[in-house]
Coordinates of C-alpha atoms in Angstrom, one line a residue:
X1 CA 49.2 -38.7 -15.6
X2 CA 48.8 -42.1 -14.0
X3 CA 45.3 -42.9 -13.2
X4 CA 44.6 -44.1 -9.7
X5 CA 44.0 -47.8 -9.2
X6 CA 40.5 -47.4 -7.9
X7 CA 38.2 -45.7 -10.4
X8 CA 36.2 -42.7 -9.4
X9 CA 33.5 -43.5 -11.8
X10 CA 32.8 -47.0 -13.2
X11 CA 30.3 -48.0 -15.8
X12 CA 29.8 -51.7 -16.5
X13 CA 27.8 -52.8 -19.5
X14 CA 25.5 -49.8 -19.2
X15 CA 22.6 -49.5 -21.5
X16 CA 19.9 -46.8 -21.8
X17 CA 16.8 -47.2 -23.8
X18 CA 13.9 -44.8 -24.3
X19 CA 10.3 -45.8 -25.3
X20 CA 9.2 -44.2 -28.6
X21 CA 5.7 -45.4 -29.2
X22 CA 5.7 -49.1 -29.4
X23 CA 9.4 -49.1 -30.4
X24 CA 12.5 -48.4 -28.3
X25 CA 15.4 -46.0 -29.0
X26 CA 18.8 -47.4 -27.9
X27 CA 20.8 -44.4 -26.7
X28 CA 23.6 -46.5 -25.0
X29 CA 24.4 -50.1 -25.7
X30 CA 26.7 -52.0 -23.4
X31 CA 29.1 -49.1 -22.4
X32 CA 31.9 -50.2 -20.1
X33 CA 34.1 -47.4 -18.9
X34 CA 36.3 -46.5 -15.9
X35 CA 37.3 -42.9 -15.1
X36 CA 39.9 -42.3 -12.5
X37 CA 40.2 -39.4 -10.2
X38 CA 42.1 -36.5 -11.8
X39 CA 41.6 -37.5 -15.4
X40 CA 40.7 -35.0 -18.2
X41 CA 38.4 -37.1 -20.4
X42 CA 36.8 -35.9 -23.6
X43 CA 33.7 -37.9 -24.7
X44 CA 33.3 -37.3 -28.4
X45 CA 30.7 -38.2 -31.0
X46 CA 28.3 -36.9 -33.5
X47 CA 24.7 -36.0 -32.7
X48 CA 22.7 -39.0 -31.7
X49 CA 25.8 -41.0 -30.7
X50 CA 24.7 -41.1 -27.0
X51 CA 27.3 -38.7 -25.5
X52 CA 24.7 -36.5 -23.8
X53 CA 22.9 -39.5 -22.4
X54 CA 26.2 -40.8 -21.1
X55 CA 26.9 -37.4 -19.4
X56 CA 23.5 -37.5 -17.8
X57 CA 24.1 -40.9 -16.4
X58 CA 27.6 -40.0 -15.3
X59 CA 26.2 -36.9 -13.5
X60 CA 23.4 -38.9 -11.8
X61 CA 20.8 -36.9 -13.7
X62 CA 19.6 -40.1 -15.3
X63 CA 19.7 -43.9 -14.5
X64 CA 20.8 -46.7 -16.8
X65 CA 18.2 -49.1 -18.1
X66 CA 20.7 -52.0 -17.7
X67 CA 24.1 -52.5 -16.4
X68 CA 25.7 -50.9 -13.3
X69 CA 27.1 -47.4 -12.6
X70 CA 29.2 -46.8 -9.5
X71 CA 30.6 -43.6 -8.0
X72 CA 33.4 -44.3 -5.6
X73 CA 32.1 -47.8 -5.3
X74 CA 28.5 -46.8 -4.6
X75 CA 26.0 -48.3 -7.0
X76 CA 23.6 -45.5 -8.0
X77 CA 20.8 -48.0 -8.6
X78 CA 20.6 -48.3 -4.8
X79 CA 20.1 -44.6 -4.2
X80 CA 16.8 -42.8 -4.0
X81 CA 16.1 -39.4 -5.5
X82 CA 17.3 -37.4 -2.6
X83 CA 20.5 -39.4 -2.2
X84 CA 21.2 -38.9 -5.9
X85 CA 20.6 -35.1 -5.4
X86 CA 23.1 -35.2 -2.5
X87 CA 25.6 -37.0 -4.8
X88 CA 25.1 -34.4 -7.6
X89 CA 25.6 -31.6 -5.1
X90 CA 28.8 -33.0 -3.5
X91 CA 30.4 -34.8 -6.4
X92 CA 29.6 -33.0 -9.6
X93 CA 29.8 -29.6 -11.0
X94 CA 27.8 -29.1 -14.3
X95 CA 28.8 -26.7 -17.1
X96 CA 26.1 -26.7 -19.7
X97 CA 26.3 -25.5 -23.3
X98 CA 23.3 -23.3 -22.8
X99 CA 24.7 -22.0 -19.5
X100 CA 21.4 -22.8 -17.6
X101 CA 21.5 -19.7 -15.4
X102 CA 18.5 -18.4 -13.6
X103 CA 17.5 -15.2 -15.5
X104 CA 16.0 -13.4 -12.5
X105 CA 19.1 -14.0 -10.3
X106 CA 22.4 -12.1 -10.3
X107 CA 25.7 -13.7 -11.2
X108 CA 26.6 -14.1 -7.5
X109 CA 23.2 -15.6 -6.7
X110 CA 23.5 -18.1 -9.5
X111 CA 26.9 -19.2 -8.3
X112 CA 25.5 -19.5 -4.7
X113 CA 22.8 -22.0 -5.6
X114 CA 24.7 -25.3 -4.9
X115 CA 26.0 -23.9 -1.6
X116 CA 22.4 -22.9 -0.6
X117 CA 21.4 -26.6 -1.0
X118 CA 24.5 -27.7 0.9
X119 CA 23.3 -25.7 3.9
X120 CA 26.1 -23.0 3.8
X121 CA 25.3 -19.7 5.6
X122 CA 24.4 -16.8 3.4
X123 CA 27.6 -14.9 4.4
X124 CA 29.9 -17.8 3.7
X125 CA 28.4 -18.7 0.3
X126 CA 28.3 -15.1 -0.8
X127 CA 32.0 -14.6 0.0
X128 CA 32.9 -17.8 -1.8
X129 CA 30.8 -16.8 -4.8
X130 CA 32.7 -13.4 -5.0
X131 CA 36.0 -15.2 -4.6
X132 CA 35.2 -17.6 -7.5
X133 CA 33.9 -14.9 -9.7
X134 CA 37.1 -12.9 -8.9
X135 CA 39.2 -15.8 -10.0
X136 CA 37.3 -15.9 -13.3
X137 CA 37.6 -12.2 -13.8
X138 CA 33.9 -11.4 -13.0
X139 CA 34.0 -9.9 -9.5
X140 CA 32.8 -6.6 -10.9
X141 CA 29.9 -8.4 -12.6
X142 CA 28.6 -10.2 -9.5
X143 CA 25.5 -8.1 -9.3
X144 CA 24.6 -8.4 -13.0
X145 CA 21.9 -10.6 -14.3
X146 CA 22.6 -13.2 -17.1
X147 CA 21.0 -10.9 -19.7
X148 CA 23.6 -8.2 -18.9
X149 CA 26.5 -10.6 -19.5
X150 CA 28.1 -11.9 -22.7
X151 CA 28.0 -15.6 -23.6
X152 CA 31.6 -16.1 -22.4
X153 CA 30.8 -14.3 -19.2
X154 CA 27.7 -16.4 -18.6
X155 CA 29.7 -19.6 -19.2
X156 CA 32.3 -18.5 -16.7
X157 CA 29.5 -17.9 -14.2
X158 CA 28.4 -21.4 -14.9
X159 CA 31.9 -22.7 -14.2
X160 CA 32.0 -20.7 -10.9
X161 CA 28.7 -22.4 -10.0
X162 CA 30.2 -25.8 -10.8
X163 CA 33.1 -25.0 -8.4
X164 CA 30.9 -23.7 -5.6
X165 CA 30.8 -26.9 -3.5
X166 CA 34.4 -27.8 -4.5
X167 CA 33.1 -30.7 -6.5
X168 CA 35.8 -33.2 -7.5
X169 CA 34.2 -33.9 -10.9
X170 CA 33.4 -31.2 -13.6
X171 CA 31.0 -32.3 -16.3
X172 CA 31.1 -29.9 -19.2
X173 CA 28.5 -30.5 -21.9
X174 CA 29.5 -28.7 -25.1
X175 CA 30.8 -25.8 -23.1
X176 CA 32.1 -23.9 -26.1
X177 CA 29.2 -24.7 -28.5
X178 CA 27.5 -21.4 -28.1
X179 CA 30.6 -19.2 -27.8
X180 CA 32.8 -17.3 -30.2
X181 CA 36.3 -18.7 -30.8
X182 CA 38.0 -16.5 -28.2
X183 CA 35.5 -17.1 -25.5
X184 CA 35.6 -20.8 -26.3
X185 CA 39.4 -20.8 -25.9
X186 CA 39.1 -19.0 -22.6
X187 CA 36.6 -21.6 -21.3
X188 CA 38.9 -24.5 -22.4
X189 CA 41.8 -22.8 -20.7
X190 CA 39.8 -22.6 -17.5
X191 CA 38.9 -26.3 -17.7
X192 CA 42.6 -27.1 -18.2
X193 CA 43.4 -25.0 -15.1
X194 CA 40.8 -27.0 -13.1
X195 CA 42.3 -30.2 -14.3
X196 CA 45.8 -29.1 -13.3
X197 CA 44.4 -28.3 -9.8
X198 CA 43.5 -32.0 -9.6
X199 CA 39.9 -32.1 -10.5
X200 CA 38.4 -34.8 -12.8
X201 CA 37.1 -33.0 -15.9
X202 CA 34.8 -34.8 -18.3
X203 CA 34.2 -32.9 -21.5
X204 CA 31.4 -33.7 -23.9
X205 CA 31.9 -32.5 -27.4
X206 CA 31.5 -33.3 -31.1
X207 CA 34.5 -31.1 -32.1
X208 CA 37.8 -32.9 -32.4
X209 CA 39.7 -29.7 -31.9
X210 CA 38.0 -29.2 -28.5
X211 CA 38.5 -32.9 -27.6
X212 CA 42.2 -32.5 -28.3
X213 CA 42.6 -30.4 -25.1
X214 CA 41.8 -33.6 -23.0
X215 CA 44.3 -36.3 -22.0
X216 CA 41.9 -39.1 -22.8
X217 CA 39.5 -39.4 -25.7
X218 CA 36.5 -41.7 -25.6
X219 CA 34.5 -41.8 -28.8
X220 CA 31.0 -43.0 -29.0
X221 CA 29.1 -44.2 -32.1
X222 CA 25.5 -45.5 -32.1
X223 CA 25.6 -45.8 -28.3
X224 CA 28.9 -47.8 -28.1
X225 CA 32.5 -47.0 -27.2
X226 CA 34.5 -47.3 -30.5
X227 CA 37.7 -45.6 -29.3
X228 CA 39.4 -45.0 -25.9
X229 CA 42.8 -43.4 -26.2
X230 CA 45.1 -41.8 -23.6
X231 CA 47.8 -39.2 -24.2
X232 CA 51.1 -39.5 -22.3
X233 CA 50.8 -38.6 -18.6
X234 CA 51.1 -34.9 -17.9
X235 CA 52.3 -35.2 -14.3
X236 CA 49.2 -33.7 -12.9
X237 CA 48.5 -34.9 -9.3
X238 CA 45.0 -36.3 -8.9
X239 CA 43.0 -34.8 -6.2
X240 CA 41.8 -37.2 -3.6
X241 CA 38.0 -37.2 -3.8
X242 CA 36.3 -36.3 -0.5
X243 CA 33.8 -38.5 1.1
X244 CA 30.5 -38.2 -0.6
X245 CA 27.1 -38.0 1.1
X246 CA 24.5 -35.7 2.6
X247 CA 26.6 -33.3 4.7
X248 CA 24.1 -30.5 4.9
X249 CA 24.8 -28.1 7.7
X250 CA 21.6 -26.0 7.3
X251 CA 18.6 -26.0 9.4
X252 CA 14.9 -25.6 8.6
X253 CA 14.9 -21.9 9.4
X254 CA 17.7 -21.1 6.9
X255 CA 16.0 -23.3 4.2
X256 CA 12.7 -21.5 4.7
X257 CA 14.4 -18.1 4.6
X258 CA 16.1 -19.0 1.4
X259 CA 12.8 -20.3 -0.1
X260 CA 11.1 -17.1 0.9
X261 CA 13.8 -15.1 -0.9
X262 CA 13.4 -17.2 -4.0
X263 CA 9.6 -16.8 -3.8
X264 CA 9.9 -13.0 -3.6
X265 CA 12.2 -13.0 -6.6
X266 CA 9.8 -15.1 -8.6
X267 CA 6.8 -12.9 -7.7
X268 CA 8.7 -9.8 -8.7
X269 CA 9.6 -11.2 -12.1
X270 CA 5.8 -11.8 -12.8
X271 CA 4.2 -8.9 -11.1
X272 CA 1.0 -8.9 -13.1
X273 CA 0.4 -12.6 -12.7
X274 CA 1.2 -12.3 -9.0
X275 CA -1.4 -9.5 -8.7
X276 CA -4.1 -11.6 -10.3
X277 CA -3.2 -14.5 -8.0
X278 CA -3.4 -12.2 -5.0
X279 CA -6.7 -10.8 -6.1
X280 CA -8.7 -14.0 -5.4
X281 CA -7.2 -14.5 -2.0
X282 CA -7.7 -10.8 -1.1
X283 CA -11.3 -10.8 -2.1
X284 CA -12.0 -14.0 -0.1
X285 CA -10.3 -12.8 3.0
X286 CA -11.8 -9.3 2.8
X287 CA -15.2 -10.8 2.4
X288 CA -14.8 -13.0 5.4
X289 CA -13.5 -10.1 7.6
X290 CA -16.1 -7.6 6.4
X291 CA -19.1 -10.0 6.5
X292 CA -18.3 -11.4 9.9
X293 CA -17.7 -7.9 11.3
X294 CA -21.1 -6.7 10.0
X295 CA -22.8 -9.9 11.1
X296 CA -21.3 -9.6 14.6
X297 CA -22.1 -5.9 14.7
X298 CA -25.7 -6.5 13.8
X299 CA -26.0 -9.3 16.4
X300 CA -24.5 -7.1 19.1
X301 CA -26.6 -4.2 18.1
X302 CA -29.8 -6.2 18.5
X303 CA -28.7 -7.7 21.8
X304 CA -27.6 -4.3 23.2
X305 CA -31.0 -2.9 22.3
X306 CA -32.8 -5.8 23.9
X307 CA -30.6 -5.2 27.0
X308 CA -31.5 -1.5 26.9
X309 CA -35.1 -2.6 27.5
X310 CA -33.9 -4.1 30.7
X311 CA -32.5 -7.4 31.9
X312 CA -34.2 -10.0 34.1
X313 CA -37.6 -8.8 32.8
X314 CA -40.9 -10.4 31.9
X315 CA -43.1 -8.8 29.3
X316 CA -46.9 -9.4 29.4
X317 CA -49.0 -8.8 26.4
X318 CA -52.8 -9.1 26.0
X319 CA -54.3 -11.7 23.8
X320 CA -54.0 -15.5 23.7
X321 CA -50.8 -16.9 22.2
X322 CA -50.8 -16.8 18.4
X323 CA -53.4 -14.0 18.3
X324 CA -52.4 -11.2 15.9
X325 CA -52.9 -7.6 16.9
X326 CA -52.7 -8.5 20.6
X327 CA -52.2 -4.8 21.5
X328 CA -55.9 -4.1 20.7
X329 CA -57.2 -6.9 22.9
X330 CA -58.7 -5.6 26.2
X331 CA -57.6 -8.4 28.6
X332 CA -55.0 -6.7 30.8
X333 CA -56.0 -4.2 33.5
X334 CA -54.4 -2.0 36.1
X335 CA -55.8 -4.4 38.7
X336 CA -53.6 -7.2 37.1
X337 CA -50.6 -5.0 37.5
X338 CA -51.4 -4.3 41.2
X339 CA -51.9 -8.1 41.8
X340 CA -48.5 -8.9 40.2
X341 CA -46.7 -6.8 42.8
X342 CA -47.5 -9.4 45.4
X343 CA -45.5 -12.1 43.6
X344 CA -42.2 -13.0 45.3
X345 CA -39.0 -11.9 43.5
X346 CA -40.8 -9.1 41.6
X347 CA -39.3 -5.7 42.2
X348 CA -40.8 -3.4 39.6
X349 CA -44.2 -3.6 37.8
X350 CA -44.7 -1.1 35.0
X351 CA -48.1 -1.1 33.1
X352 CA -48.3 0.9 29.9
X353 CA -50.8 2.1 27.4
X354 CA -49.7 3.9 24.2
X355 CA -51.4 5.7 21.4
X356 CA -50.4 7.9 18.4
X357 CA -51.5 11.5 18.9
X358 CA -50.8 15.0 17.8
X359 CA -49.2 17.4 20.2
X360 CA -49.4 21.2 19.8
X361 CA -47.1 23.9 21.3
X362 CA -48.2 27.3 20.1
X363 CA -48.6 27.0 16.4
X364 CA -46.4 24.0 16.1
X365 CA -48.0 20.5 15.7
X366 CA -46.2 17.2 15.9
X367 CA -47.5 13.7 15.8
X368 CA -45.9 11.2 18.2
X369 CA -46.6 8.3 20.5
X370 CA -48.1 9.2 23.9
X371 CA -47.6 6.5 26.6
X372 CA -49.4 6.4 29.9
X373 CA -47.1 4.9 32.5
X374 CA -46.3 4.6 36.2
X375 CA -43.3 6.4 37.7
X376 CA -41.4 3.1 37.9
X377 CA -41.1 3.1 34.1
X378 CA -38.0 5.4 34.2
X379 CA -36.3 3.2 36.7
X380 CA -37.1 0.1 34.6
X381 CA -35.7 1.6 31.4
X382 CA -32.8 3.4 33.3
X383 CA -34.0 6.6 31.5
X384 CA -32.9 9.9 33.2
X385 CA -34.1 13.4 32.4
X386 CA -31.9 16.2 31.1
X387 CA -34.3 18.9 32.3
X388 CA -37.0 18.8 35.0
X389 CA -38.2 15.4 36.4
X390 CA -40.1 12.3 35.5
X391 CA -43.6 11.5 36.7
X392 CA -44.3 10.8 40.4
X393 CA -46.8 8.7 42.3
X394 CA -48.6 11.9 43.3
X395 CA -49.1 12.7 39.6
X396 CA -50.7 9.3 39.1
X397 CA -52.8 9.5 42.2
X398 CA -54.0 13.1 41.4
X399 CA -54.7 12.5 37.7
X400 CA -52.2 15.4 37.0
X401 CA -52.2 16.8 33.4
X402 CA -48.4 16.7 33.1
X403 CA -46.2 15.3 30.4
X404 CA -42.5 14.3 30.0
X405 CA -41.2 14.7 26.5
X406 CA -38.6 12.7 24.6
X407 CA -35.7 14.6 23.1
X408 CA -37.1 14.4 19.5
X409 CA -40.5 15.6 20.5
X410 CA -39.1 18.5 22.5
X411 CA -36.9 19.6 19.6
X412 CA -39.7 19.5 17.1
X413 CA -42.2 21.3 19.3
X414 CA -39.9 23.9 20.9
X415 CA -36.7 24.0 18.8
X416 CA -33.2 22.7 19.5
X417 CA -31.6 24.0 22.6
X418 CA -34.8 25.4 24.2
X419 CA -36.0 24.5 27.7
X420 CA -39.7 23.5 27.4
X421 CA -40.1 22.7 31.2
X422 CA -43.0 24.8 32.6
X423 CA -44.6 25.3 29.2
X424 CA -47.8 23.7 28.0
X425 CA -48.7 21.4 25.1
X426 CA -52.1 20.5 23.9
X427 CA -53.0 16.8 23.6
X428 CA -56.5 16.3 22.2
X429 CA -57.1 19.9 23.2
X430 CA -56.2 19.1 26.8
X431 CA -53.4 21.3 28.1
X432 CA -50.5 19.4 29.7
X433 CA -47.7 21.0 31.5
X434 CA -44.2 19.9 30.5
X435 CA -42.4 18.8 33.7
X436 CA -39.3 17.1 32.1
X437 CA -37.3 16.3 29.0
X438 CA -35.6 12.8 28.8
X439 CA -32.0 12.2 27.8
X440 CA -31.6 11.0 24.1
X441 CA -31.5 7.3 23.6
X442 CA -31.3 7.1 19.8
X443 CA -32.7 4.6 17.4
X444 CA -34.8 1.7 18.8
X445 CA -34.1 -2.0 18.4
X446 CA -36.8 -2.1 15.7
X447 CA -35.5 0.8 13.5
X448 CA -37.6 3.6 15.1
X449 CA -36.6 6.6 17.2
X450 CA -36.8 5.9 21.0
X451 CA -36.9 9.7 21.6
X452 CA -40.0 10.2 19.6
X453 CA -42.4 9.7 22.5
X454 CA -44.2 11.5 25.3
X455 CA -45.1 10.1 28.8
X456 CA -48.2 11.0 30.9
X457 CA -49.5 9.5 34.1
X458 CA -51.4 6.3 33.3
X459 CA -54.4 7.4 35.3
X460 CA -54.5 10.8 33.4
X461 CA -54.2 9.0 30.1
X462 CA -57.2 6.7 30.9
X463 CA -59.3 9.6 32.0
X464 CA -58.5 12.2 29.4
X465 CA -56.8 10.5 26.4
X466 CA -57.3 6.8 25.8
X467 CA -60.9 6.2 26.8
X468 CA -61.0 2.5 27.5
X469 CA -59.4 1.2 30.7
X470 CA -57.1 -1.6 29.4
X471 CA -53.4 -1.9 29.1
X472 CA -51.2 -2.5 26.1
X473 CA -48.5 -4.2 28.2
X474 CA -47.1 -4.9 31.6
X475 CA -43.4 -5.2 32.2
X476 CA -42.1 -7.0 35.3
X477 CA -38.6 -6.8 36.6
X478 CA -37.4 -9.6 38.9
X479 CA -34.7 -9.4 41.6
X480 CA -33.0 -12.8 41.0
X481 CA -32.5 -13.7 37.4
X482 CA -31.8 -17.3 38.3
X483 CA -35.3 -17.6 39.6
X484 CA -37.0 -15.9 36.7
X485 CA -38.4 -19.1 35.4
X486 CA -40.2 -19.8 38.7
X487 CA -41.4 -16.2 38.8
X488 CA -42.8 -16.6 35.2
X489 CA -44.7 -19.7 36.2
X490 CA -46.2 -18.0 39.3
X491 CA -47.2 -15.0 37.1
X492 CA -48.9 -17.3 34.6
X493 CA -50.8 -19.0 37.3
X494 CA -51.9 -15.8 38.9
X495 CA -53.2 -14.2 35.6
X496 CA -54.9 -17.5 34.6
X497 CA -56.7 -17.6 37.9
X498 CA -57.7 -14.0 37.6
X499 CA -58.9 -14.2 34.0
X500 CA -60.2 -17.8 34.1
X501 CA -58.5 -18.4 30.8
X502 CA -55.1 -17.8 29.0
X503 CA -55.8 -14.6 27.2
X504 CA -52.3 -13.2 27.6
X505 CA -48.7 -13.9 26.6
X506 CA -45.6 -13.8 28.8
X507 CA -42.2 -13.3 27.2
X508 CA -38.9 -13.7 29.0
X509 CA -36.3 -11.2 27.8
X510 CA -33.6 -13.8 28.6
X511 CA -35.1 -16.4 26.2
X512 CA -35.6 -13.6 23.7
X513 CA -31.9 -12.7 23.8
X514 CA -31.0 -16.4 23.4
X515 CA -33.3 -16.7 20.4
X516 CA -32.0 -13.5 18.8
X517 CA -28.4 -14.6 19.5
X518 CA -28.9 -18.0 18.0
X519 CA -30.6 -16.5 14.9
X520 CA -27.8 -13.9 14.6
X521 CA -25.1 -16.7 14.9
X522 CA -26.8 -18.6 12.1
X523 CA -26.9 -15.6 9.9
X524 CA -23.2 -14.8 10.7
X525 CA -22.3 -18.4 9.9
X526 CA -24.2 -18.1 6.6
X527 CA -22.4 -14.9 5.7
X528 CA -19.0 -16.4 6.7
X529 CA -19.8 -19.5 4.6
X530 CA -20.5 -17.4 1.5
X531 CA -17.3 -15.5 2.1
X532 CA -15.4 -18.7 2.7
X533 CA -16.5 -19.9 -0.8
X534 CA -14.8 -16.8 -2.2
X535 CA -11.6 -17.9 -0.3
X536 CA -11.8 -21.4 -1.8
X537 CA -12.2 -20.0 -5.3
X538 CA -9.2 -17.8 -4.6
X539 CA -7.3 -20.9 -3.5
X540 CA -8.2 -22.7 -6.7
X541 CA -6.8 -19.7 -8.6
X542 CA -3.6 -20.0 -6.6
X543 CA -3.3 -23.7 -7.5
X544 CA -3.9 -22.9 -11.2
X545 CA -1.3 -20.1 -11.3
X546 CA 1.2 -22.3 -9.4
X547 CA 0.7 -25.1 -11.9
X548 CA 1.3 -22.7 -14.7
X549 CA 4.4 -21.4 -12.9
X550 CA 5.7 -24.9 -12.5
X551 CA 5.3 -25.5 -16.2
X552 CA 7.0 -22.2 -17.1
X553 CA 9.8 -22.8 -14.7
X554 CA 10.5 -26.4 -15.6
X555 CA 14.1 -25.6 -16.8
X556 CA 14.7 -23.7 -13.6
X557 CA 13.6 -26.8 -11.6
X558 CA 16.0 -28.9 -13.7
X559 CA 18.9 -26.5 -12.9
X560 CA 18.1 -26.6 -9.2
X561 CA 18.0 -30.4 -9.3
X562 CA 21.3 -30.6 -11.2
X563 CA 22.9 -28.4 -8.6
X564 CA 21.8 -30.5 -5.6
X565 CA 18.2 -29.6 -4.8
X566 CA 16.4 -32.5 -3.2
X567 CA 12.7 -33.3 -3.6
X568 CA 12.2 -31.6 -0.3
X569 CA 14.0 -28.5 -1.4
X570 CA 11.8 -28.2 -4.5
X571 CA 8.6 -29.0 -2.6
X572 CA 9.5 -26.5 0.1
X573 CA 10.3 -23.7 -2.5
X574 CA 7.0 -24.0 -4.4
X575 CA 5.0 -24.5 -1.2
X576 CA 6.6 -21.4 0.3
X577 CA 5.8 -19.4 -2.9
X578 CA 2.1 -20.4 -2.5
X579 CA 2.3 -19.5 1.2
X580 CA 3.9 -16.2 0.5
X581 CA 1.3 -15.3 -2.1
X582 CA -1.6 -16.4 0.2
X583 CA 0.1 -14.7 3.2
X584 CA 0.5 -11.4 1.5
X585 CA -3.0 -11.7 0.0
X586 CA -4.3 -12.5 3.5
X587 CA -2.7 -9.4 5.0
X588 CA -4.1 -7.2 2.2
X589 CA -7.5 -8.9 2.5
X590 CA -7.6 -8.3 6.3
X591 CA -6.7 -4.6 5.8
X592 CA -9.3 -4.3 3.0
X593 CA -12.0 -6.1 5.1
X594 CA -11.3 -3.7 8.0
X595 CA -11.6 -0.8 5.5
X596 CA -14.9 -2.1 4.2
X597 CA -16.2 -2.5 7.7
X598 CA -15.2 1.1 8.6
X599 CA -16.9 2.4 5.5
X600 CA -20.0 0.4 6.4
X601 CA -19.9 1.9 9.9
X602 CA -19.7 5.4 8.4
X603 CA -23.0 4.7 6.6
X604 CA -24.7 3.8 9.8
X605 CA -24.4 0.0 9.7
X606 CA -23.6 -1.7 13.0
X607 CA -20.1 -3.2 12.7
X608 CA -18.1 -5.0 15.5
X609 CA -14.4 -5.6 15.0
X610 CA -12.7 -8.4 16.9
X611 CA -9.4 -10.2 16.4
X612 CA -11.1 -13.6 15.9
X613 CA -12.5 -13.1 12.3
X614 CA -9.3 -11.4 11.1
X615 CA -7.1 -14.2 12.6
X616 CA -9.4 -16.9 11.2
X617 CA -9.5 -15.3 7.7
X618 CA -5.7 -14.9 7.6
X619 CA -5.2 -18.5 8.9
X620 CA -7.6 -19.8 6.3
X621 CA -5.7 -17.9 3.6
X622 CA -2.4 -19.4 5.0
X623 CA -4.0 -22.9 5.0
X624 CA -5.2 -22.2 1.4
X625 CA -1.6 -21.8 0.5
X626 CA -0.7 -25.1 2.1
X627 CA -3.5 -27.1 0.6
X628 CA -3.7 -25.6 -2.9
X629 CA 0.1 -25.1 -3.2
X630 CA 0.9 -28.7 -2.4
X631 CA -0.2 -30.3 -5.7
X632 CA 1.9 -27.9 -7.9
X633 CA 4.8 -28.3 -5.5
X634 CA 4.5 -32.0 -5.6
X635 CA 4.4 -32.0 -9.4
X636 CA 7.6 -29.9 -9.4
X637 CA 9.4 -32.1 -6.9
X638 CA 8.7 -35.2 -8.9
X639 CA 10.1 -34.0 -12.2
X640 CA 12.9 -35.9 -13.9
X641 CA 16.1 -33.7 -13.9
X642 CA 17.0 -34.7 -17.5
X643 CA 13.5 -34.0 -18.9
X644 CA 13.3 -30.7 -16.9
X645 CA 16.7 -29.5 -18.3
X646 CA 15.7 -30.4 -21.8
X647 CA 12.3 -28.5 -21.6
X648 CA 11.9 -25.7 -24.0

């Protein structure tokens, strides 16, 4: 053939040196070479002659230390890593001696790789892969993995991959070195067919018989060209090289979808390691979800029980502030309660005195709390009866010996399902008629049973049960909650004037709720922080495993770079893998955390589920993938293609 006037590839005084300790190894020394479009060139030499280094430079896998290398007039020294990747993708198809196929991908998927980095749609590249495999007699093997193919079949898959983007230059590095004689002859015949189609074929070999298939022989010795011979022209028409450059047609969505597919394949190929990686994230997310659910549930439970005591209320206790055992201090009287009624904004005043006593019904004894109250107590607590009625003003005025039982007391004295209304119980040997049974309220805010109580008129309690005429507490309900602070001040002033000293304590339920809420928030934040530490530990585990994965898959990274993967593609792939791991771990962790919460609820712990903690935990897991996946991905993206391909 007659080479075209303008060379496709031009090397001018190219040298390549490698550092070896304090010395330098000279791989290429002043190589000047032009290769025209459509040539079939064999670069021959013994081991150490520099032929593989020359191929790496020709294929833009490596850069010369000195001199200049041009592809269609473009000096590769002016190109960055991504531009070199685009040049490899569009201009060169690599056929390696060791095939360099991805072991966890099918033959068709291996062939598709260059087109994936060129932005071709999945359907288009799959159809082209099948067409190329069909041309090479492997269509029926498209779904087989490399381990299921013979050496010759694997090399034909590598040739199909080299042709995927219709590259004008085929670089074949010892393509027959690992094959039997028949398979080697078949591969050389395929390279000859590609040359006759007009492609530029550069064959690297140490075998003179293999080199004889080329039209031009370039022999290297000690990094220098010692022979450059051409055979007579064969009449092959050189293909016109297409314009080179980054002609990607893909979009981010397609790239991400492809990266997710690769991530899934990588995870499936190392299931045990993937499971261990997931475990750290799962534990962290589950801990966050479960702990926050339990923390929020406990907070809400306390607030609900405080609210059950009534909103917009003031609680007055005897004894000066800071005095312990204030309930035994005789400073509050019924007269104080009567006086408080006159304060503006006060709607209900409920004095109370309580004592532990034994109640007897027939032969059944039961110890409970007996409280003397006014009738307004039931309204204040929003506590209705399931049988009979509550106390009345007439009961208080008449010192009536009547009692209203809590559900627990009624059950213990008269049995479950019975109606004690109209029957009598003895309290300190005084018969009291049961006039009502209260509806069940369950456990109290402080861990006790709210239904374990009995109510008598306050006047009757003072006369027949309690002895001394002082109160244990006074509860005040106000009409306007916004004015509760003013009402509290007026109440303090009134009692101080009446008692001539501050021998009482006033508590605002609203401020109590705020204090409890703030404390609960602090505890929830503490629980969440402890759980977040687990998530961080899981993230460190992800980073560690991803770093190991990058090391193990160094050759795969080199293959992808050789077939056109840019730094962004490698960065995206490994980041996506970390995100997929953390995303799956986050979903499993959320489900596990909800399961732990449900289990805790079944054991009686207060649990409150809400979307916030679950979304936050999953987002943190996802962010963990971004943060802890970046360093391994960055390490992978910055690898040198030549070193990656040579990694054992």
